[in-house]
Tab-separated table of C-alpha atoms and ligand atoms in Angstrom:
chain	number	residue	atom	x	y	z
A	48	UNK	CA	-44.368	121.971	33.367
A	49	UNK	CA	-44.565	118.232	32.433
A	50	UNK	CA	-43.930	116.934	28.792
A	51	UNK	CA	-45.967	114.011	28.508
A	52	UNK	CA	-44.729	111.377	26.378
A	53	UNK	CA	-47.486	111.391	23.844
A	54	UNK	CA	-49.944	114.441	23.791
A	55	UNK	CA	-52.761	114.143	21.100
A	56	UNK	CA	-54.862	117.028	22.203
A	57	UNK	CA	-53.206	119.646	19.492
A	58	UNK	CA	-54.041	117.118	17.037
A	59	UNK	CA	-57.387	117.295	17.319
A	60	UNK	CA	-57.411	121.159	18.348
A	61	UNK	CA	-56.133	121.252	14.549
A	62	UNK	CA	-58.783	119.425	12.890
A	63	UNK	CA	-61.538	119.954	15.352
A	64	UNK	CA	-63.279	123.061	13.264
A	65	UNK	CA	-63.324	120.733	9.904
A	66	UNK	CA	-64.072	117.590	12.164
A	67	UNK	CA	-67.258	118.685	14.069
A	68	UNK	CA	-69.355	119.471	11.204
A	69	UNK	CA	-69.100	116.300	9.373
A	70	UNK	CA	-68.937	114.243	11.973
A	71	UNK	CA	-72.226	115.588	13.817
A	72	UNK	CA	-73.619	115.236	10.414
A	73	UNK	CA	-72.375	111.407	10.084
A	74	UNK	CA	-74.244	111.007	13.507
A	75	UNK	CA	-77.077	112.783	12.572
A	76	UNK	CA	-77.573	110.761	9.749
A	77	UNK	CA	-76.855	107.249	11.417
A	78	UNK	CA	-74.439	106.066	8.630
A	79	UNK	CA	-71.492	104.065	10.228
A	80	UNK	CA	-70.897	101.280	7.964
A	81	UNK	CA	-69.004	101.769	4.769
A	82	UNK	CA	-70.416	104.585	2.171
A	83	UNK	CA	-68.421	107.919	0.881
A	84	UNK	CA	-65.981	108.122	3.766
A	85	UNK	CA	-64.440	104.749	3.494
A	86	UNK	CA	-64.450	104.840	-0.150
A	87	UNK	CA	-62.961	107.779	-0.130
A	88	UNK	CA	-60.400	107.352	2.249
A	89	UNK	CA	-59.271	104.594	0.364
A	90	UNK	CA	-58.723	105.878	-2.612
A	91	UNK	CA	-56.712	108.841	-0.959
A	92	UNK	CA	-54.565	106.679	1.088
A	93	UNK	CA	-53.782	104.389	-2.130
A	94	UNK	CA	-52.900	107.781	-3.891
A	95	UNK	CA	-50.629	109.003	-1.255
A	96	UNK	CA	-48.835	105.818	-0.526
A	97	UNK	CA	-48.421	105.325	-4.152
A	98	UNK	CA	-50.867	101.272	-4.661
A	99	UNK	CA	-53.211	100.829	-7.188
A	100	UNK	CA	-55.623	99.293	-4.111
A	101	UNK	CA	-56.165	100.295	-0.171
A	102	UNK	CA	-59.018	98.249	2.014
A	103	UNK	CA	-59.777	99.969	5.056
A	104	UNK	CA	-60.110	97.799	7.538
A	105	UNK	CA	-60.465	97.581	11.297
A	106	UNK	CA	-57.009	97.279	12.700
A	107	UNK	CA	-53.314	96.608	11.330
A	108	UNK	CA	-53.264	93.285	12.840
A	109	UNK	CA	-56.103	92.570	10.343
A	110	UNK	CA	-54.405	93.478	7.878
A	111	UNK	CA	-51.646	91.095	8.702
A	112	UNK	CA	-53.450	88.406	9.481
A	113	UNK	CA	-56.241	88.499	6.347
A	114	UNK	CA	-53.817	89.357	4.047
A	115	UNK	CA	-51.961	86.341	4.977
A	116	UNK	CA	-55.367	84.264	4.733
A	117	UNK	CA	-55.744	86.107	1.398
A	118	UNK	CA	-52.583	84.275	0.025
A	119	UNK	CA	-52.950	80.832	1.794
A	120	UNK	CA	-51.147	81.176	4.320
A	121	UNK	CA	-51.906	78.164	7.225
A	122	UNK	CA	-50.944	75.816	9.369
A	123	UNK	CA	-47.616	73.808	8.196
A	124	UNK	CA	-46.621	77.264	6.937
A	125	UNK	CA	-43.912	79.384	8.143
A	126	UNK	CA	-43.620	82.915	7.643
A	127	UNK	CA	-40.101	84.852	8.442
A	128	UNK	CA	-40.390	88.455	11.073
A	129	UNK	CA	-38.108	89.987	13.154
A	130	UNK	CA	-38.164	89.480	16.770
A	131	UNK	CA	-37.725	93.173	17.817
A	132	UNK	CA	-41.745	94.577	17.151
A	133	UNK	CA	-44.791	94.538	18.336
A	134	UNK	CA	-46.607	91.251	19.415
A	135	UNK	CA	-48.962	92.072	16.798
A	136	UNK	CA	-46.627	91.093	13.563
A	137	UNK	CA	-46.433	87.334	15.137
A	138	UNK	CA	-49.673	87.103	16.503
A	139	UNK	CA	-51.356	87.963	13.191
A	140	UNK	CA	-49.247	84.989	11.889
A	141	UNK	CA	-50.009	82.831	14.334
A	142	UNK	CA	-53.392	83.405	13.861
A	143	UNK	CA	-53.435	81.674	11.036
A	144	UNK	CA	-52.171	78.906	12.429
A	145	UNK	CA	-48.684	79.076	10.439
A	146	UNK	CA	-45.598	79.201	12.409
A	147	UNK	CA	-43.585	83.069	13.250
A	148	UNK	CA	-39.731	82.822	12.242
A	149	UNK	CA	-38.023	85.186	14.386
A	150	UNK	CA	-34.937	86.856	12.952
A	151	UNK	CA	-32.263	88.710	15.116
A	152	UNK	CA	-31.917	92.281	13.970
A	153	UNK	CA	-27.990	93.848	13.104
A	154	UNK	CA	-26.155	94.265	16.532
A	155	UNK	CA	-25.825	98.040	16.335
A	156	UNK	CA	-29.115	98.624	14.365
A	157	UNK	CA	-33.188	98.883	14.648
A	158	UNK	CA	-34.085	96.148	11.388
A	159	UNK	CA	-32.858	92.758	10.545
A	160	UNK	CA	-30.701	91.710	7.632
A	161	UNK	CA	-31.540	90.559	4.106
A	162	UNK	CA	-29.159	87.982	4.784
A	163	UNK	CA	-30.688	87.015	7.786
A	164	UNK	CA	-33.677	86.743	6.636
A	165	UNK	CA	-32.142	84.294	3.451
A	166	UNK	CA	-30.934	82.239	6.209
A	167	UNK	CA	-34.232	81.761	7.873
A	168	UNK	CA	-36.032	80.491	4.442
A	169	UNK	CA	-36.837	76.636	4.770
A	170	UNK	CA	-39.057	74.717	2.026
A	171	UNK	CA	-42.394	75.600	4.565
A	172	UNK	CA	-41.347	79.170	4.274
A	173	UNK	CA	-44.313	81.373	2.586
A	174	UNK	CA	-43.759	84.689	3.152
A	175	UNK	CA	-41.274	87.214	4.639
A	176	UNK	CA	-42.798	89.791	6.602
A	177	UNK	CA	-40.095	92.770	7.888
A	178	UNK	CA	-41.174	95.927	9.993
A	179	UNK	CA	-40.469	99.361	9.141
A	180	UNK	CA	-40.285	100.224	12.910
A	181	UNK	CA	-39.641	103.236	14.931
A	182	UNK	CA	-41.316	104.654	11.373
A	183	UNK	CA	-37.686	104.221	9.640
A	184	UNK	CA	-38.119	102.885	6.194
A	185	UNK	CA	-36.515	99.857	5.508
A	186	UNK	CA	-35.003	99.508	2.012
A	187	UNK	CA	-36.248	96.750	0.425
A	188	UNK	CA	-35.693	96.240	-3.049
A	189	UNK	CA	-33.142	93.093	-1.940
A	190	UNK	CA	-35.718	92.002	0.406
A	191	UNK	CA	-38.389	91.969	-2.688
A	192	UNK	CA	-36.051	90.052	-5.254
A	193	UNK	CA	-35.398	87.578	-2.376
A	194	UNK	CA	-38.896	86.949	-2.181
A	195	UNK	CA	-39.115	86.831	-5.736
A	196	UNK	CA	-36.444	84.483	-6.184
A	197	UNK	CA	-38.255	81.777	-3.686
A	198	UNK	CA	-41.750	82.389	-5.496
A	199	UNK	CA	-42.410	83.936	-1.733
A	200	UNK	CA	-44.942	86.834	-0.741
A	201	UNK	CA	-43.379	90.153	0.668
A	202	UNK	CA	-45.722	91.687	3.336
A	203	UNK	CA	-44.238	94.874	4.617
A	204	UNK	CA	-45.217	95.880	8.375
A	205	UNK	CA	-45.967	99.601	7.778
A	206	UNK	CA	-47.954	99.880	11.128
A	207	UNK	CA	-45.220	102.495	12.380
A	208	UNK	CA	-44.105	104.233	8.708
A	209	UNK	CA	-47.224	106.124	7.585
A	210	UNK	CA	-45.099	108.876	4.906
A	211	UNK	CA	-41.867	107.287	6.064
A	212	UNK	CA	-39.443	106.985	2.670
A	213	UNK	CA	-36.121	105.136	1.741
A	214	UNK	CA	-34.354	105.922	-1.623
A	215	UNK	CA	-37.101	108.077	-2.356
A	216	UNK	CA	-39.406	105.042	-1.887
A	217	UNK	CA	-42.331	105.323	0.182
A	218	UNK	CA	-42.230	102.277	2.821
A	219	UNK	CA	-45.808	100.340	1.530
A	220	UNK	CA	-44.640	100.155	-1.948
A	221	UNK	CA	-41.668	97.555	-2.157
A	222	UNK	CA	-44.047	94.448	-0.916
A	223	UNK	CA	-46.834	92.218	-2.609
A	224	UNK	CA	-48.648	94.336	0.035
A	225	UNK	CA	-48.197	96.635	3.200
A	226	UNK	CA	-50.427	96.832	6.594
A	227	UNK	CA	-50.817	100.041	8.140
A	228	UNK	CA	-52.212	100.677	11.490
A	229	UNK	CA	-54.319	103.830	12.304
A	230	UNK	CA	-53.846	103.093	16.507
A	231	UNK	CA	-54.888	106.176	18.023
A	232	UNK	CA	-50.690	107.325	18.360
A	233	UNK	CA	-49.499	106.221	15.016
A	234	UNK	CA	-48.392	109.328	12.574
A	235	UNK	CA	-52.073	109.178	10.900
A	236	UNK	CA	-53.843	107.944	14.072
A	237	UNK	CA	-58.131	107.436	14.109
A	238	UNK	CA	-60.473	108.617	17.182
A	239	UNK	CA	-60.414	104.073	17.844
A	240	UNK	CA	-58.772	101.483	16.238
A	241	UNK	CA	-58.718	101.097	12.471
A	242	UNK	CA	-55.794	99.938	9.942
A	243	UNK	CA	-55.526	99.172	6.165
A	244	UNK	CA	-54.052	96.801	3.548
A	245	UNK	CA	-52.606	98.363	0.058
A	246	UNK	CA	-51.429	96.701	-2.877
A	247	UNK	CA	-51.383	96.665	-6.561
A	248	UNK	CA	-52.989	92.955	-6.735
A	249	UNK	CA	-56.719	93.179	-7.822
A	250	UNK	CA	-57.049	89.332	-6.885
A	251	UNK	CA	-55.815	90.340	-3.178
A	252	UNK	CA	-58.186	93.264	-2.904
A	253	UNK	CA	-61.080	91.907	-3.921
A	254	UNK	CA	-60.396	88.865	-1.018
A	255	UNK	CA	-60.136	91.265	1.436
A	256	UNK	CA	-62.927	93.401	0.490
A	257	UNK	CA	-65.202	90.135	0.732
A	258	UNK	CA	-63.160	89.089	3.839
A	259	UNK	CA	-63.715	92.303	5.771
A	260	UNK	CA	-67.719	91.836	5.290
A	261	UNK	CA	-67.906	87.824	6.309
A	262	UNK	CA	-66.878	86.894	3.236
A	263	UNK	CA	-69.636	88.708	1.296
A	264	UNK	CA	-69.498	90.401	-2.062
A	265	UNK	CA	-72.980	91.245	-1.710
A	266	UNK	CA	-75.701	91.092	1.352
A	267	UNK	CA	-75.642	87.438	2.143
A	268	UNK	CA	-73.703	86.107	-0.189
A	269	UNK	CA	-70.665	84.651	1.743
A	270	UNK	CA	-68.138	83.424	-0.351
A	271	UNK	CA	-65.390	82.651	1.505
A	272	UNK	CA	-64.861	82.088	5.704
A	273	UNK	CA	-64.228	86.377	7.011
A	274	UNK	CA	-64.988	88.454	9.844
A	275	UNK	CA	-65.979	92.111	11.045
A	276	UNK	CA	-63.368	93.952	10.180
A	277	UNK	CA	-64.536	96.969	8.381
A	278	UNK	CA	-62.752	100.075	9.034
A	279	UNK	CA	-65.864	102.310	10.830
A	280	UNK	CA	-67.057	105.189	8.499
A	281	UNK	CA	-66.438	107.782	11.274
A	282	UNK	CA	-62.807	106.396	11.528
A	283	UNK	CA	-62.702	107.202	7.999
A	284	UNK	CA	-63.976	110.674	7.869
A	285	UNK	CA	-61.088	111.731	11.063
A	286	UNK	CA	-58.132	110.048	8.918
A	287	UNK	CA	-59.034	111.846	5.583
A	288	UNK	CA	-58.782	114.861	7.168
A	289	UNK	CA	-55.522	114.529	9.070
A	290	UNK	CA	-53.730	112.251	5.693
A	291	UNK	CA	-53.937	116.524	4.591
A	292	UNK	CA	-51.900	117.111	7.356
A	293	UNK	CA	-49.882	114.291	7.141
A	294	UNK	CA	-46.683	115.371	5.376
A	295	UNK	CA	-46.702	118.573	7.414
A	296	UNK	CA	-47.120	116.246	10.490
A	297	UNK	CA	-43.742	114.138	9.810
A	298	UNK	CA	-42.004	117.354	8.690
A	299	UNK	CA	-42.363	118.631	12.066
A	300	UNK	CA	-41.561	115.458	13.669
A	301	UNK	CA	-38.264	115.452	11.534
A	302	UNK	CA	-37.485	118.543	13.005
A	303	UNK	CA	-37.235	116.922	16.536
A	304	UNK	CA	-35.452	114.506	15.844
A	305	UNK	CA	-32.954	115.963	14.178
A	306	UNK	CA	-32.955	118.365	17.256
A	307	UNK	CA	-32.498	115.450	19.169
A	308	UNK	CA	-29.883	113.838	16.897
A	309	UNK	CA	-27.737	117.145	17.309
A	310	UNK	CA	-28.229	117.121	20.952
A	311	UNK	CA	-27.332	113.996	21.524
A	312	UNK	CA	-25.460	111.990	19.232
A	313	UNK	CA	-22.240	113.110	20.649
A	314	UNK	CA	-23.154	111.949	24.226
A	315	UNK	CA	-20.396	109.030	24.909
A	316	UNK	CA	-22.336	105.680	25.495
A	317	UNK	CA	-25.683	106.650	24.326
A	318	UNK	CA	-26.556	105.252	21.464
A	319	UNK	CA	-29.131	107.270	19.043
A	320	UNK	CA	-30.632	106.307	16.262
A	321	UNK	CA	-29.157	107.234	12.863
A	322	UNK	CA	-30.138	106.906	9.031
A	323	UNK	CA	-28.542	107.214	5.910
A	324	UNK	CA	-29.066	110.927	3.787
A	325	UNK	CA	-30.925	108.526	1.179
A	326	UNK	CA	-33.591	107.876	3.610
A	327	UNK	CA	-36.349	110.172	5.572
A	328	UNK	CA	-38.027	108.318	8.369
A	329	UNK	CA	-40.752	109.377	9.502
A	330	UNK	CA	-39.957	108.946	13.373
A	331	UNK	CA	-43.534	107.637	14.751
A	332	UNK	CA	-40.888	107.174	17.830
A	333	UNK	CA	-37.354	108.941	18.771
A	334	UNK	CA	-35.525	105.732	20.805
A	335	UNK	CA	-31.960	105.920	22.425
A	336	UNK	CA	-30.188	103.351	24.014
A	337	UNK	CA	-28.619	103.110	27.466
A	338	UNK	CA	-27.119	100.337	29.767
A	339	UNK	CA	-29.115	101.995	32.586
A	340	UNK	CA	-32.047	102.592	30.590
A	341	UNK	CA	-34.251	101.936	33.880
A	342	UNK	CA	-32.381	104.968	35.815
A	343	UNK	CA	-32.602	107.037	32.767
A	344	UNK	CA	-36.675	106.361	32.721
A	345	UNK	CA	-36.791	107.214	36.404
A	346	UNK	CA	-34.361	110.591	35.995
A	347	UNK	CA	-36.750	111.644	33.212
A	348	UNK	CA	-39.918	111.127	34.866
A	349	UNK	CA	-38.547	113.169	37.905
A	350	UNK	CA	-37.978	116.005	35.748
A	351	UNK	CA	-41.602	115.642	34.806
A	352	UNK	CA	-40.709	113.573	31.416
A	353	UNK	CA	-42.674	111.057	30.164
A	354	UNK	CA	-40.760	108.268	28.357
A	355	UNK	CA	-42.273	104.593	26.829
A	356	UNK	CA	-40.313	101.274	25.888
A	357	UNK	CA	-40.712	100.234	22.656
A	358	UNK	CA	-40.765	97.336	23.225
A	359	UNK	CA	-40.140	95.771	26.718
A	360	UNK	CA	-40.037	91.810	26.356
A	361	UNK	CA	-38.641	90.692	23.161
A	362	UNK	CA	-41.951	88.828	21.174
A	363	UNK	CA	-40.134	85.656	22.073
A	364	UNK	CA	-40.306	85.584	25.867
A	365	UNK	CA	-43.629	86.824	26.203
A	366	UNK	CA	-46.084	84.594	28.096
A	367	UNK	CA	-48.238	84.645	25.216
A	368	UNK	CA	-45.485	82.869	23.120
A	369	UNK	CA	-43.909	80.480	25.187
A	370	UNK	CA	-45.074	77.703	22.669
A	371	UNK	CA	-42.234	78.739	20.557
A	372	UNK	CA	-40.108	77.261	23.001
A	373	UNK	CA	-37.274	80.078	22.313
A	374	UNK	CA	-34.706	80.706	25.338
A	375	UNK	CA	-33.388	84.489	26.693
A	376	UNK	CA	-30.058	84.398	24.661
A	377	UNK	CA	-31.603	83.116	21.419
A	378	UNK	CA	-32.158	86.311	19.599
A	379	UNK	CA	-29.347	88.469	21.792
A	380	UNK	CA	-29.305	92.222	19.816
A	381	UNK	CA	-33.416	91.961	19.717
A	382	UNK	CA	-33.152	90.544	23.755
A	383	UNK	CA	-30.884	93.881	24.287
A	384	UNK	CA	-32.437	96.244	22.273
A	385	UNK	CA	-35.609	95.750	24.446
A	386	UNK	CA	-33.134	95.686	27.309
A	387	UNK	CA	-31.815	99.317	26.815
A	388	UNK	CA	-34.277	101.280	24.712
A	389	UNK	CA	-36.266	104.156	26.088
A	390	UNK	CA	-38.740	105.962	23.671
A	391	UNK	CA	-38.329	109.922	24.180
A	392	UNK	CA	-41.636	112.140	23.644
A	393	UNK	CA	-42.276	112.750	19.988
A	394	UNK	CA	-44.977	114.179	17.696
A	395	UNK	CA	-45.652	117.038	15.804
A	396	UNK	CA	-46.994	118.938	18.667
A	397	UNK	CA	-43.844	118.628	20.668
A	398	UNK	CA	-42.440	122.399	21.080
A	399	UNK	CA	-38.494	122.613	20.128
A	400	UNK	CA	-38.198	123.822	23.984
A	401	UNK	CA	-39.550	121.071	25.156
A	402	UNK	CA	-37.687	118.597	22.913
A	403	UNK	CA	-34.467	120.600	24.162
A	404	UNK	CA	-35.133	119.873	27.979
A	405	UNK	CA	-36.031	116.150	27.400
A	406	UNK	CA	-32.437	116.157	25.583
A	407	UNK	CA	-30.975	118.193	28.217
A	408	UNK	CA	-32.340	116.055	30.692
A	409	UNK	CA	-30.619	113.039	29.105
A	410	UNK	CA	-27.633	114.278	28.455
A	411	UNK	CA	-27.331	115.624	32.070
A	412	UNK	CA	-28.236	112.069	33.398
A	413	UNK	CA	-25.865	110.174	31.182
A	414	UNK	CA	-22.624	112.493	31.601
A	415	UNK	CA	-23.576	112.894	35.523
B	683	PLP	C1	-45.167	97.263	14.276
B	683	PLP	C2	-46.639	97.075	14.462
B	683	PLP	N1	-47.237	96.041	13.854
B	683	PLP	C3	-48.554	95.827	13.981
B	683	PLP	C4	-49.356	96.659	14.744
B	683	PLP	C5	-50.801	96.343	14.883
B	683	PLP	O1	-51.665	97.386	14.579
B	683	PLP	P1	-53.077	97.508	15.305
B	683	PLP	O2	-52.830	97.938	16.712
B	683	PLP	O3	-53.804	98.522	14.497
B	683	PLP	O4	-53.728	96.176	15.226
B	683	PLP	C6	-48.771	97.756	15.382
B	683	PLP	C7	-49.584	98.669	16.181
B	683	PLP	O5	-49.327	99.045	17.274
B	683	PLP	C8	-47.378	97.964	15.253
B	683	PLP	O6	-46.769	98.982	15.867
């Protein structure tokens, strides 16, 4: 029997009796565009993260980017990230035509530094923008009174880190703001793309409620330059009813990987990811670590395992982003973390059999 490495079938064999209904009503009645569905996903998805504000929107790169726009954010500007994520957290800075700062993340770890990130501040610097990835929740109250202490904006990257906590804090709450993106495979995933923006700043909301709608308050009255980037009412609908399922979701997931942890943290030159008891990730992706990470892919897909590489090609040596003129040996833990990191199958779905032969089949690899 295979084990794919992402299988959302169950998911919607879960939800499909509740789904149907409304959605062949939603059809039926031909309403798409905003109305009850949006409006109340937002307000559930503020409530959960714990924001005064959510805009649904049409993707988490949207989010970035128009939240940046929101705050003034242009050319001449900088804005700090790390280099280890997806293209997405640059290109939505880029798109506004202010300049990406990479930042090298901790030699042994998954996130930058605060202090790396202090060293990266220059007088064009605007705002600081750090991912949450692999759905492990960055701590960042030090992060926050950084940014607060150079009058610059906090953006958290919470594209991967849907119910994801640190300290008891959700990730999403220690920014100015936080993106989420509802990409089909994320933790709270939509039937299509969709993402959202929360915050507790009414003067932020209220931009990117105008800027999601071409800069319109009301029907043809465009304020300021936006786009289409509503989050689709049907999108809406599907994520209400799995943010129920949500918590139950990541508790499941947690189970895995701390199968996985137990299974493999004492394999000698493996490296596995690891947290502190404070925190409680919510693992949108279980990635080890192996010189011969290429091998291991193979050996695993062999046994009938599907794997993924989160994330191949450091951001900097992309095609897309040779313009930032950055060399292979410029940001060397990033360069090898995408050099040696395999993603194993995860999800809520995954049976603890089948998360003990992927381990097995790792382990038997690695010691072989
Ligand atoms: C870390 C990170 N940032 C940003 C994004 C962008 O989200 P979207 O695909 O919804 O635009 C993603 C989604 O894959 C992501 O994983």
């Amino acid at each position: 029997m295979k084990i794919p490495f992402l299988d959302l079938g169950p998911q919607w064999a879960e939800i499909r009796e509740e789904a149907e209904p409304l959605l062949g009503g939603m059809f039926a009645a031909g309403r798409f565009i905003g109305g009850e569905q949006v409006e109340l996903f937002e307000k559930e998805f503020a409530a959960y993260i714990g924001r005064r504000f959510c805009v649904a929107l049409s993707s988490g790169t949207a989010a970035e980017h128009f939240c940046l726009r929101a705050w003034g954010v242009g050319p001449g500007d900088e804005v700090i990230l790390p280099a280890n994520t997806f293209i997405a957290t640059s290109e939505a800075v880029a798109l506004t035509g202010a300049t990406p700062v990479l930042i090298d993340i901790e030699p042994e770890g998954v996130h930058a530094s605060v202090e790396a990130a202090a060293r990266a501040i220059t007088p064009r610097t605007r705002a600081i923008m750090p991912v949450h990835l692999f759905g492990h929740c960055m701590n960042l109250v030090r992060w926050r009174a950084l940014a607060d202490a150079h009058g610059l904006k906090l953006i958290e990257d919470a594209c991967q880190a849907h119910g994801s906590l640190s300290g008891g804090k959700r990730a999403g709450t220690f920014g100015h703001a936080a993106a989420f993106s509802f990409y089909p495979g994320k933790n709270l995933g939509a039937c299509g793309d969709a993402g959202a923006l929360v915050t507790d700043d009414e003067a932020l909301y209220d931009a990117l409620l105008m800027i999601r709608n071409h800069g319109a308050s009301k029907p043809f009255d465009h304020q300021l330059l936006g786009s289409t980037e509503r989050m689709d009412a049907i999108q809406a609908a599907v994520l209400r009813i799995k943010l129920k399922r949500l918590d139950d979701w990541n508790d499941r997931r947690r189970a895995r990987a701390a199968q996985y942890v137990e299974a493999l943290a004492p394999v000698e030159g493996l490296w596995v990811p690891r947290w502190d008891d404070a925190d409680s990730p919510c693992h949108h992706l279980f990635v080890v670590r192996h010189s011969a990470r290429d091998g291991l892919a193979r050996h695993l897909a062999e046994e009938g395992i599907g794997t993924g590489m989160h994330y191949p090609v450091p951001i900097h040596l992309m095609p897309a982003n040779r313009w930032m003129g950055l060399q292979r040996g410029s940001l060397p833990h990033a360069e090898k973390a995408c050099e040696t990191g395999l993603s194993l199958p995860m999800g809520p779905h995954l049976a603890a059999e089948d998360c003990a032969r992927v381990a097995q089949a790792v382990r038997h690899f690695v010691e072989r």
